[in-house]
Amino acid sequence: MSLLTCAGRWLVVLVVLAAVPVLAAGRLLPAAARVALVRGCARALLRCAGVRPTITDLRDDAETGRGSGVLVVAPHVSWIDVLVLTAIAPSGFVARADLLGWGTLGTLARRMRVIPIERENLRELPEVVAGIRTRLQAGDRVTVFPEGTTWCGRAHGRFRAALFQAAVDAGCPVQPVRLRYLGRAGAVATAPAFVGDDTIGEAIRRMLRHRGTVADVVLAPLQPPGTDRRALAARCERAVRGEPGEMPVTVAAAAAGQRAVGDRPGTRYPGPVMTSPTAGTSGSPKTVYLDHAATTPMLPAAIEAMTQVFATVGNASSLHGSGRAARRRIEEARESIAADLGARPSEVLFVSGGTEGDNLAVKGIFWGRRAQDPRRNRVIASAVEHHAVLDAVEWLVEHENAEVTWLPVDADGRVDPQTLRAALSEHADDTALVTVMWANNEVGTVMPIPELAAVAAEFDVPMHSDAVQAVAHLPVDFAASGLSAMTVAAHKFGGPQGTGALLLGRQVPCVPLAHGGGHERDIRSGTQDTASIVGMAAALHAAVTDLDATTARLAALRDALVAGIEDVIPEAILNGPRGANRLPGNVHFTFPGCEGDSLLMLLDAAGIECSTGSACTAGVARASHVLIAMGADPRIARGSLRFSLGHTSTRADVDAVIAALPQVVERARAAGLASAAGRGGDGR
């Protein structure tokens, strides 16, 4: 067949296919006839392109007969993917928004009710998810390509979980589809790929030169939606890649009482809750990881963003093309972080993490304010700060002859704004800065930061807040808070370790700790880590986009863990407040008669990882300064544990802790009694 003849057939079939949505919209044909016509036209187009689809159906009869909405997910190689999938079963599609402007194809897409998505404007993603959910709830099939863009067919992109939320919300199953293109010799073919700067014309000509391509389609078993879109996306990605999973779960299996790995209770496919052997995220598959306040596993969005940068080279300070590209990536990340935290881009200074950010803020602002007015030699800080702030203040006292006023806290660990007002009233003329953390890293108390910042502003004193534990766990808006400076750390919200940011108002004086190349407004010199900065921005955006749903889920798990521990160990003491004034993922208990280190080691042996408090001071056999400031007995306070939940946590993790804790506490108490008897006294 000549190229001219084939091109003519393409034109004829495109005209026919363009008429199909018009007929469907006008209800001129019965539903079954419309479906048959669309499938027939798609198959005709494939024949003209020299593509022959083959289908392997791994679903059982119960799944193929379902009549509810279905989310179809497949790898994305080419625009031909749409034809292949339509030839199997017509579906709505989520497609790039600019497709709607592609002339006849755009008209066709609008007639087929394509759901447009702006790949570069992820703020519209919730609307896209809502549109998919509505279609699913109406019983429609909707196809998405979770890789986000086309790949060559031999390489693949990681599935992005956001669009899977529509299936979770609608309670609809997901149909994973394996799709690859094979050449005549049976090897994976890249000719159909539509990547880079390809045009439709070039893609069609390439397809015609490689006639005889086989579209190898495998319909994998349907996946139940569960309640965790990330677990759902991971299962579907394994199914699409043909990779073995930890426990393949189909809709039919779920209906028989099995639950998908990583899913939470409440799914429409009831079954026994899985316990710790598959719930963990650390090295051992039996580990329950509940130390997210120390560090949390990186989000796929951050890993993907960093991986793309690792393949590049360029110092952001260099003037050549590679340097300018690195600078552009950093500035785009700065703008993204600023938008997500309610700041201006120029207020975002990149640092190595929370400790450096706190030191730079406390020491730098102190020096800057004292240089402006030598009388300002005082720091006002809460008594429950992280040691990155406490030790920085103590250093100023020891080496700079600074004065310090420690703000007391109530029994829940909260600073009263009137307490700050009283301190500033007494020291209005000699205070350089105020520093109060946004949320406590040990007991999870959320401070009234806007109220405290307003009090500081009355006295024209800048206020800094360590917001390391708050960002991506609470709504944080730098501008609205009234703060002058704020510290964040990437690894607390799914970004890489070793990077963070100090948000610093433009008018706030800050003397640098280190001097060099004048980076970051000449306040923090040093070559920027481009990959980590990009990863931090990606993680933060992913985290704040899902903030409401994530915090609600974690708060429910937190409350379940608190109730469970109080039920099985009635004498346990909950430290910190209950409800909205506590971080959604924080649980902190004291177990009288126990040593925290003993509890920690016994739980670790049982496959449960938690902490005795701040990871930066772990291993020190003394009561937490936070608990002492809250009025706790130092001897009893030493028997405390912090369980911190995060984005990988499940109800199975909570149940595992509740089941293991009674025996652990009993053994820890026995060890404590034996130790006290051996010392012949009360152990003091």
XYZ file of C-alpha atoms in Angstrom:
684
model
C 0.000 0.000 0.000
C 1.478 3.419 -0.969
C 1.899 6.252 1.483
C -0.578 8.312 -0.545
C -3.240 5.603 -0.366
C -2.717 5.142 3.359
C -2.869 8.896 3.951
C -6.164 8.991 2.068
C -7.610 6.294 4.266
C -6.495 8.198 7.348
C -8.364 11.269 6.124
C -11.562 9.318 5.454
C -11.538 7.590 8.808
C -10.765 10.826 10.687
C -13.847 12.409 9.119
C -15.950 9.419 10.159
C -14.557 9.433 13.674
C -15.174 13.168 14.036
C -18.859 12.514 13.404
C -19.184 9.897 16.117
C -19.343 12.256 19.136
C -21.909 14.379 17.324
C -24.166 11.349 16.922
C -23.570 10.341 20.512
C -24.377 13.813 21.812
C -27.574 13.840 19.803
C -28.603 10.417 21.077
C -29.267 9.343 17.500
C -28.022 5.846 18.229
C -28.621 3.418 21.084
C -25.809 3.286 23.617
C -24.577 -0.106 22.452
C -24.509 1.079 18.843
C -22.583 4.220 19.755
C -19.985 2.146 21.616
C -19.655 -0.248 18.704
C -19.249 2.629 16.244
C -16.533 4.316 18.312
C -14.650 1.047 18.732
C -14.937 0.303 15.032
C -13.570 3.695 14.030
C -10.663 3.349 16.458
C -9.814 -0.055 15.005
C -9.996 1.349 11.481
C -7.547 4.091 12.403
C -5.182 1.530 13.886
C -5.337 -0.568 10.742
C -4.460 2.454 8.627
C -1.497 3.091 10.920
C -0.375 -0.498 10.519
C -0.971 -1.282 14.193
C -2.571 -4.554 15.237
C -3.821 -4.774 18.841
C -3.646 -8.057 20.751
C -5.467 -8.401 24.053
C -4.818 -10.676 27.023
C -7.507 -10.501 29.702
C -6.356 -11.617 33.176
C -9.589 -10.577 34.879
C -12.102 -13.100 36.132
C -15.749 -13.211 35.114
C -16.895 -11.359 38.235
C -14.704 -8.415 37.351
C -15.535 -8.218 33.648
C -19.221 -8.105 34.425
C -19.056 -5.037 36.676
C -21.252 -2.116 35.712
C -19.878 0.638 37.972
C -17.463 3.386 37.039
C -13.875 2.313 36.461
C -10.649 4.312 36.474
C -8.357 2.942 33.755
C -4.602 3.517 34.161
C -1.967 2.764 31.557
C 1.581 3.704 30.594
C 1.829 6.550 28.101
C 3.899 6.085 24.950
C 1.994 7.837 22.188
C -1.223 9.509 21.114
C -1.977 6.098 19.581
C -2.508 4.823 23.138
C -5.909 6.528 23.065
C -6.892 4.654 19.899
C -5.709 1.324 21.291
C -7.632 1.734 24.536
C -10.714 3.047 22.726
C -10.644 0.018 20.427
C -10.978 -2.157 23.551
C -13.599 -0.110 25.412
C -14.498 3.553 24.771
C -13.639 5.798 27.671
C -13.266 9.377 28.725
C -9.673 10.553 28.931
C -7.632 12.994 30.968
C -5.442 14.769 28.425
C -3.131 17.758 28.153
C -5.146 20.961 27.949
C -3.463 22.216 24.779
C -4.947 19.222 22.933
C -8.219 21.146 22.836
C -6.562 23.617 20.468
C -5.333 21.015 17.971
C -7.866 21.804 15.227
C -9.940 18.761 14.273
C -8.368 16.660 17.015
C -9.258 19.361 19.524
C -12.851 19.396 18.347
C -12.931 15.620 18.597
C -11.505 15.774 22.121
C -14.169 18.251 23.230
C -16.911 16.092 21.747
C -15.554 13.115 23.686
C -15.686 15.167 26.924
C -11.939 14.973 27.460
C -10.954 16.225 30.919
C -8.133 18.759 30.316
C -5.167 19.026 32.657
C -2.503 21.746 32.795
C 0.738 19.902 33.477
C 2.512 23.104 34.450
C -0.277 24.388 36.703
C -0.759 21.800 39.408
C -2.911 24.171 41.454
C -5.805 23.134 39.218
C -5.234 19.467 40.035
C -7.995 19.290 42.702
C -10.523 20.427 40.065
C -9.312 17.729 37.678
C -9.640 15.095 40.406
C -13.143 16.338 41.193
C -14.080 16.078 37.514
C -12.832 12.502 37.320
C -14.671 11.601 40.524
C -17.939 12.967 39.149
C -17.594 10.921 35.978
C -16.766 7.772 37.943
C -19.723 8.251 40.256
C -21.924 8.527 37.163
C -20.757 5.056 36.126
C -18.350 6.175 33.380
C -14.959 4.778 32.452
C -12.193 7.370 32.683
C -8.644 6.735 31.502
C -5.610 8.493 32.962
C -1.908 8.202 32.257
C -0.314 8.473 35.729
C 3.225 8.964 34.374
C 2.171 12.499 33.470
C 3.818 12.507 30.045
C 4.844 10.181 27.243
C 7.862 7.905 27.444
C 9.677 6.042 24.697
C 8.298 2.598 25.606
C 11.551 1.167 26.924
C 11.950 3.666 29.749
C 9.098 4.458 32.119
C 8.067 7.246 34.444
C 6.918 6.753 38.023
C 3.174 6.751 38.613
C 1.963 9.948 40.255
C -0.627 9.258 42.896
C -2.733 12.426 42.792
C -5.255 11.330 40.143
C -5.885 8.044 41.973
C -7.663 10.079 44.674
C -10.692 10.226 42.367
C -11.100 6.437 42.527
C -10.622 6.461 46.299
C -13.250 9.175 46.744
C -15.705 7.527 44.350
C -15.124 4.030 45.753
C -14.548 2.741 42.221
C -12.078 0.033 41.199
C -9.055 0.703 39.022
C -8.229 -1.173 35.823
C -4.444 -1.398 35.284
C -3.557 -1.897 31.622
C -0.162 -3.109 30.456
C 0.548 -1.569 27.066
C 3.636 -1.919 24.923
C 4.386 -1.782 21.222
C 6.300 -4.614 19.562
C 8.056 -4.624 16.220
C 7.886 -7.424 13.711
C 10.764 -9.221 15.430
C 8.926 -9.150 18.760
C 11.196 -6.576 20.428
C 9.833 -3.445 22.107
C 9.429 -0.795 19.407
C 9.972 2.925 19.944
C 8.576 4.056 16.577
C 5.102 4.793 18.037
C 6.582 6.985 20.784
C 5.439 10.614 20.737
C 8.101 12.387 22.775
C 10.292 15.465 22.733
C 9.607 17.900 19.891
C 7.613 15.430 17.788
C 4.719 16.706 15.705
C 1.632 14.718 14.761
C 2.753 14.705 11.140
C 6.177 13.305 11.968
C 4.629 10.681 14.239
C 2.207 9.526 11.526
C 4.975 9.271 8.920
C 7.122 7.265 11.319
C 4.267 4.882 12.047
C 3.636 4.338 8.332
C 7.298 3.469 7.831
C 7.054 0.806 10.559
C 3.848 -0.943 9.593
C 3.257 -4.266 11.304
C 3.593 -2.921 14.844
C 1.717 -4.923 17.472
C 0.012 -3.137 20.378
C 0.372 -5.740 23.133
C -2.376 -5.091 25.696
C -2.833 -6.946 28.978
C -5.878 -6.222 31.140
C -4.580 -6.868 34.656
C -6.970 -7.745 37.505
C -9.039 -4.855 38.815
C -7.654 -3.183 41.941
C -9.902 -2.115 44.841
C -9.591 1.609 45.624
C -8.917 1.333 49.353
C -8.391 4.646 51.149
C -4.742 5.418 50.410
C -4.086 6.697 46.909
C -0.319 6.194 47.211
C -0.733 2.518 48.056
C -3.253 2.223 45.229
C -0.886 3.902 42.761
C 1.970 1.624 43.817
C -0.149 -1.502 43.342
C -1.331 -0.362 39.938
C 2.178 0.540 38.831
C 3.375 -2.955 39.748
C 0.448 -4.438 37.840
C 1.143 -2.304 34.778
C 4.839 -3.163 34.816
C 4.090 -6.841 35.345
C 6.122 -6.783 38.552
C 5.308 -9.077 41.489
C 3.808 -7.307 44.460
C 4.010 -8.090 48.151
C 0.411 -9.348 48.048
C -1.508 -8.967 44.777
C -5.071 -8.076 45.635
C -7.910 -7.971 43.119
C -11.477 -6.773 43.447
C -12.642 -10.374 43.601
C -10.114 -11.193 46.317
C -11.046 -8.087 48.267
C -14.693 -9.048 48.134
C -13.662 -12.373 49.650
C -12.207 -10.543 52.640
C -8.624 -9.603 51.772
C -7.288 -6.082 52.002
C -4.818 -4.372 49.732
C -1.352 -3.719 51.107
C -1.163 -0.330 52.783
C -4.911 0.363 52.733
C -6.802 1.715 55.728
C -10.032 0.515 57.270
C -13.232 1.891 55.858
C -12.817 0.544 52.335
C -15.895 -0.824 50.620
C -14.088 -4.193 50.428
C -14.090 -5.249 54.102
C -11.583 -7.703 55.467
C -9.158 -8.343 58.289
C -6.741 -5.560 59.122
C -3.169 -6.391 58.160
C -0.681 -6.080 60.981
C 2.908 -4.929 61.075
C 4.587 -7.451 58.750
C 3.663 -5.410 55.682
C 3.105 -2.020 57.200
C 6.637 -0.806 57.695
C 8.775 1.477 55.588
C 12.275 0.895 56.925
C 14.750 -1.822 56.125
C 12.791 -4.772 57.466
C 9.412 -5.660 55.968
C 8.168 -6.313 59.516
C 9.022 -2.838 60.808
C 6.383 -0.374 61.964
C 7.921 3.073 61.510
C 6.442 5.647 63.888
C 9.275 8.165 64.079
C 8.171 10.541 61.327
C 8.887 13.575 63.514
C 12.569 12.604 63.362
C 12.475 12.138 59.588
C 9.853 10.928 57.160
C 10.325 8.851 53.985
C 10.805 10.889 50.833
C 7.750 11.464 48.692
C 7.809 10.082 45.132
C 7.428 13.622 43.788
C 10.688 14.647 45.460
C 12.559 11.565 44.275
C 11.373 12.094 40.717
C 12.280 15.781 40.711
C 15.744 15.141 42.144
C 16.444 12.263 39.762
C 15.900 14.566 36.810
C 18.400 17.076 38.218
C 21.031 14.440 39.050
C 21.516 13.862 35.332
C 22.457 17.524 34.793
C 25.479 19.639 35.653
C 25.813 23.280 36.523
C 26.766 25.645 39.336
C 24.011 28.191 39.780
C 26.635 30.922 40.139
C 28.151 30.210 36.708
C 27.207 32.404 33.762
C 27.247 29.757 31.040
C 24.201 27.807 29.867
C 24.475 24.977 32.386
C 24.884 27.457 35.222
C 21.896 29.478 34.071
C 19.820 26.295 33.867
C 20.746 25.417 37.462
C 19.925 28.949 38.564
C 16.549 28.734 36.837
C 15.737 25.476 38.638
C 16.634 27.011 41.991
C 14.628 30.160 41.389
C 11.609 28.179 40.224
C 11.882 26.113 43.406
C 12.162 29.298 45.460
C 9.014 30.676 43.862
C 7.150 27.413 44.463
C 8.171 27.262 48.129
C 7.262 30.905 48.642
C 3.821 30.367 47.127
C 3.186 27.298 49.273
C 4.242 29.066 52.486
C 2.674 32.482 51.908
C 5.950 34.325 51.423
C 7.685 36.362 48.750
C 10.423 34.546 46.810
C 13.058 36.996 48.028
C 12.223 36.006 51.612
C 13.192 32.342 51.055
C 16.847 31.637 51.911
C 18.128 28.102 51.377
C 20.106 26.508 54.217
C 21.223 23.004 55.157
C 18.303 22.288 57.471
C 16.533 23.220 60.671
C 19.596 23.490 62.903
C 21.429 25.896 60.609
C 18.259 27.866 59.981
C 17.601 28.277 63.709
C 21.205 29.268 64.428
C 21.263 31.752 61.564
C 18.009 33.325 62.709
C 18.785 33.503 66.430
C 22.416 34.593 66.189
C 22.112 36.587 62.977
C 19.105 38.654 64.038
C 20.590 39.156 67.511
C 23.812 40.531 65.991
C 21.936 42.625 63.450
C 19.651 44.224 66.016
C 22.484 44.847 68.472
C 24.498 46.513 65.707
C 21.576 48.893 65.162
C 21.083 49.526 68.882
C 23.769 48.318 71.362
C 21.181 48.257 74.152
C 19.378 45.331 72.508
C 21.219 42.491 74.184
C 18.344 40.211 75.214
C 16.680 37.163 73.690
C 13.216 36.058 74.811
C 12.601 32.365 74.143
C 10.198 29.683 75.296
C 11.468 27.063 77.720
C 10.413 24.209 75.422
C 12.389 25.081 72.285
C 14.309 22.537 70.244
C 17.978 22.356 71.200
C 18.893 24.038 67.921
C 17.363 27.187 69.429
C 18.154 26.532 73.098
C 21.834 25.923 72.450
C 22.099 28.896 70.089
C 20.677 31.135 72.817
C 22.995 29.631 75.431
C 25.928 30.228 73.076
C 25.015 33.913 72.854
C 24.825 34.076 76.646
C 28.242 32.463 77.029
C 30.131 34.103 74.163
C 28.297 37.393 73.536
C 27.224 38.243 77.105
C 23.607 38.174 76.015
C 20.730 38.227 78.474
C 17.896 35.731 78.164
C 14.320 35.588 79.410
C 12.771 32.123 79.339
C 9.027 32.097 78.794
C 7.231 29.511 80.955
C 4.571 27.215 79.524
C 1.391 25.741 80.935
C 0.744 22.059 81.647
C 0.115 21.437 77.943
C 3.371 23.104 76.903
C 1.751 26.278 75.557
C 3.052 29.844 75.826
C 0.389 32.353 76.843
C 0.560 35.565 74.767
C 0.042 37.553 77.966
C 3.215 35.999 79.363
C 5.125 37.357 76.370
C 3.453 40.736 76.777
C 4.608 40.902 80.389
C 8.193 39.991 79.440
C 8.339 42.590 76.677
C 6.772 45.234 78.904
C 9.626 44.688 81.348
C 12.350 44.543 78.682
C 10.941 46.667 75.865
C 14.163 48.599 75.255
C 16.775 45.840 75.462
C 15.161 42.908 73.608
C 16.745 41.955 70.279
C 14.323 39.215 69.282
C 11.673 36.743 70.415
C 11.770 33.088 69.372
C 8.937 30.611 69.974
C 8.500 27.373 68.047
C 5.309 26.887 66.006
C 4.742 23.300 67.170
C 6.670 21.323 69.754
C 8.720 18.453 68.386
C 8.245 16.251 71.461
C 4.696 16.630 72.772
C 3.107 18.162 69.671
C 1.729 21.329 71.272
C 0.731 23.957 68.710
C 1.625 27.483 69.796
C -0.592 30.536 69.145
C 1.964 32.006 66.753
C -0.143 34.792 65.152
C -1.145 36.069 68.611
C 2.438 35.931 69.889
C 3.771 37.656 66.768
C 1.165 40.396 67.165
C 2.362 41.030 70.732
C 5.992 41.209 69.564
C 5.007 43.659 66.827
C 3.418 45.970 69.423
C 6.906 46.420 70.884
C 8.646 46.566 67.486
C 10.590 43.377 68.244
C 11.152 40.810 65.469
C 9.924 37.289 66.166
C 11.363 34.032 64.853
C 9.634 30.657 64.923
C 11.044 27.176 64.443
C 8.306 25.789 62.175
C 10.113 22.557 61.345
C 7.348 20.377 62.802
C 4.482 22.576 61.623
C 5.037 22.927 57.886
C 3.015 20.419 55.839
C 1.241 19.297 59.032
C -0.603 22.541 59.818
C -1.730 25.503 57.700
C 1.312 27.801 57.639
C 1.239 31.255 56.046
C 4.358 33.315 56.682
C 2.852 36.661 55.719
C -0.375 36.128 57.647
C 1.469 34.916 60.748
C 3.200 38.247 61.336
C 6.558 36.549 61.861
C 9.854 38.133 60.904
C 11.660 34.812 60.415
C 10.721 31.143 60.197
C 12.722 27.925 59.846
C 11.692 24.838 57.843
C 13.438 21.522 57.097
C 12.768 19.452 53.976
C 13.144 15.984 55.486
C 10.230 16.556 57.862
C 7.706 16.691 54.999
C 9.026 14.154 52.497
C 11.974 16.047 51.046
C 15.677 15.200 51.239
C 17.785 15.401 54.364
C 20.395 18.153 54.474
C 18.341 21.018 53.088
C 15.866 23.534 54.416
C 14.988 27.193 54.327
C 14.989 30.266 56.511
C 12.152 32.600 55.639
C 13.396 36.075 56.505
C 11.597 39.379 56.045
C 13.364 41.846 53.767
C 13.592 44.508 56.463
C 14.916 42.216 59.203
C 18.639 42.695 59.914
C 20.575 39.409 59.932
C 24.347 39.028 60.152
C 25.640 35.924 58.314
C 27.267 33.037 60.161
C 29.574 32.244 57.241
C 31.102 34.486 54.611
C 32.005 33.716 51.028
C 30.320 34.064 47.671
C 27.423 36.231 48.759
C 24.691 33.708 48.003
C 21.155 34.009 49.383
C 21.032 37.795 49.815
C 24.623 37.698 51.112
C 23.270 36.048 54.283
C 24.077 32.395 53.610
C 27.082 31.901 51.327
C 27.844 28.555 49.716
C 27.090 26.712 46.487
C 23.439 25.714 46.452
C 22.477 22.038 46.276
C 20.268 22.266 43.208
C 18.872 18.739 43.338
C 17.958 18.932 47.028
C 16.361 22.347 46.645
C 14.262 21.113 43.730
C 13.316 18.010 45.727
C 12.327 20.136 48.698
C 10.034 22.276 46.546
C 8.400 19.218 44.983
C 7.831 17.550 48.357
C 6.405 20.695 49.920
C 4.008 21.296 47.061
C 2.801 17.695 47.146
C 2.367 17.867 50.917
C 0.470 21.154 51.109
C -1.728 20.204 48.146
C -3.039 17.262 50.160
C -2.874 19.004 53.542
C -6.530 18.828 54.568
C -6.971 15.162 53.704
C -3.620 14.187 55.203
C -4.134 15.995 58.496
C -7.634 14.557 58.887
C -6.349 11.034 58.283
C -3.405 11.432 60.663
C -5.554 13.010 63.369
C -7.895 10.020 63.204
C -4.964 7.610 63.529
C -3.519 9.702 66.363
C -6.765 9.657 68.310
C -7.121 5.908 67.756
C -3.607 5.327 69.084
C -4.204 7.542 72.130
C -7.472 5.778 72.932
C -5.907 2.359 72.430
C -2.931 3.041 74.704
C -5.147 4.508 77.429
C -7.352 1.438 77.176
C -4.605 -1.184 77.523
C -2.404 0.823 79.950
C -4.766 2.979 82.049
C -1.960 4.489 84.147
C -0.176 5.902 81.080
C 0.014 9.714 81.057
C -0.678 11.603 77.829
C 1.643 14.599 77.567
C 0.422 17.669 75.722
C -3.051 18.776 74.685
C -5.794 16.835 72.973
C -7.528 17.733 69.744
C -6.830 20.634 67.408
C -4.086 22.179 69.554
C -1.891 19.123 68.958
C 0.020 18.106 65.842
C -2.120 15.604 63.917
C 0.545 12.895 63.934
C 1.956 13.283 67.458
C 1.356 10.910 70.393
C 3.509 11.285 73.525
C 3.026 9.189 76.672
C 4.795 8.721 79.973
C 4.730 5.194 81.423
C 5.358 5.412 85.187
C 7.869 2.894 86.524
C 9.671 2.519 83.177
C 12.810 3.913 81.618
C 12.311 5.358 78.170
C 15.398 3.658 76.766
C 14.159 0.265 77.963
C 10.792 0.842 76.343
C 12.479 1.972 73.167
C 14.722 -1.072 72.883
C 11.943 -3.535 73.683
C 9.673 -1.991 71.059
C 12.508 -1.991 68.564
C 12.992 -5.709 69.167
C 9.268 -6.129 68.449
C 9.671 -4.323 65.127
C 8.236 -0.967 66.238
C 10.377 2.127 65.781
C 9.614 5.239 67.802
C 11.558 7.710 69.961
C 12.062 8.875 73.507
C 11.854 12.460 72.295
C 13.879 14.638 70.004
C 16.141 12.525 67.795
C 18.837 15.165 68.215
C 19.115 14.368 71.930
C 18.242 10.673 71.842
C 20.472 8.406 73.872
C 20.894 10.881 76.741
C 19.564 9.304 79.952
C 17.762 12.295 81.426
C 14.262 13.667 81.537
C 13.143 15.863 78.678
C 13.484 19.598 79.306
C 10.090 19.974 77.640
C 8.337 17.733 80.174
C 10.138 19.394 83.076
C 9.032 22.824 81.821
C 5.470 21.451 81.721
C 5.736 20.512 85.397
C 6.430 16.778 85.160
C 8.308 14.856 87.866
C 11.806 14.309 86.374
C 11.970 10.710 87.651
C 8.656 9.746 86.067
C 9.281 11.788 82.924
C 12.215 9.571 82.013
C 9.759 6.827 81.087
C 8.342 8.631 78.063
C 7.887 7.698 74.412
C 6.937 9.652 71.319
C 5.031 7.925 68.514
C 4.899 10.157 65.444
C 2.727 9.233 62.479
C 3.277 10.246 58.873
C 2.259 9.728 55.281
C 3.105 5.999 55.292
C 1.321 5.244 58.569
C -1.683 2.925 58.621
C -4.259 1.652 61.082
C -2.264 -1.573 61.049
C 0.657 0.350 62.560
C -1.591 1.683 65.310
C -2.973 -1.772 66.065
C 0.539 -3.233 66.179
C 1.607 -0.728 68.850
C -1.501 -1.284 70.951
C -1.000 -5.050 70.773
C 2.701 -4.983 71.669
C 2.777 -2.256 74.308
C 1.334 -4.036 77.390
C 3.997 -6.735 77.379
C 6.719 -4.189 76.615
C 5.674 -1.978 79.535
C 5.481 -4.978 81.871
C 9.017 -6.055 80.969
C 10.360 -2.495 81.223
C 8.872 -2.097 84.701
C 10.383 -5.388 85.800
C 13.768 -4.241 84.525
C 13.399 -0.934 86.354
C 12.488 -2.612 89.654
C 15.415 -4.996 89.369
C 17.760 -2.104 88.660
C 16.474 -0.117 91.643
C 16.795 -3.143 93.945
C 20.346 -3.675 92.781
C 21.186 -0.098 93.752
C 19.603 -0.575 97.175
C 17.537 2.592 97.025
C 14.991 4.597 95.112
C 17.192 4.886 92.077
C 18.044 8.564 92.484
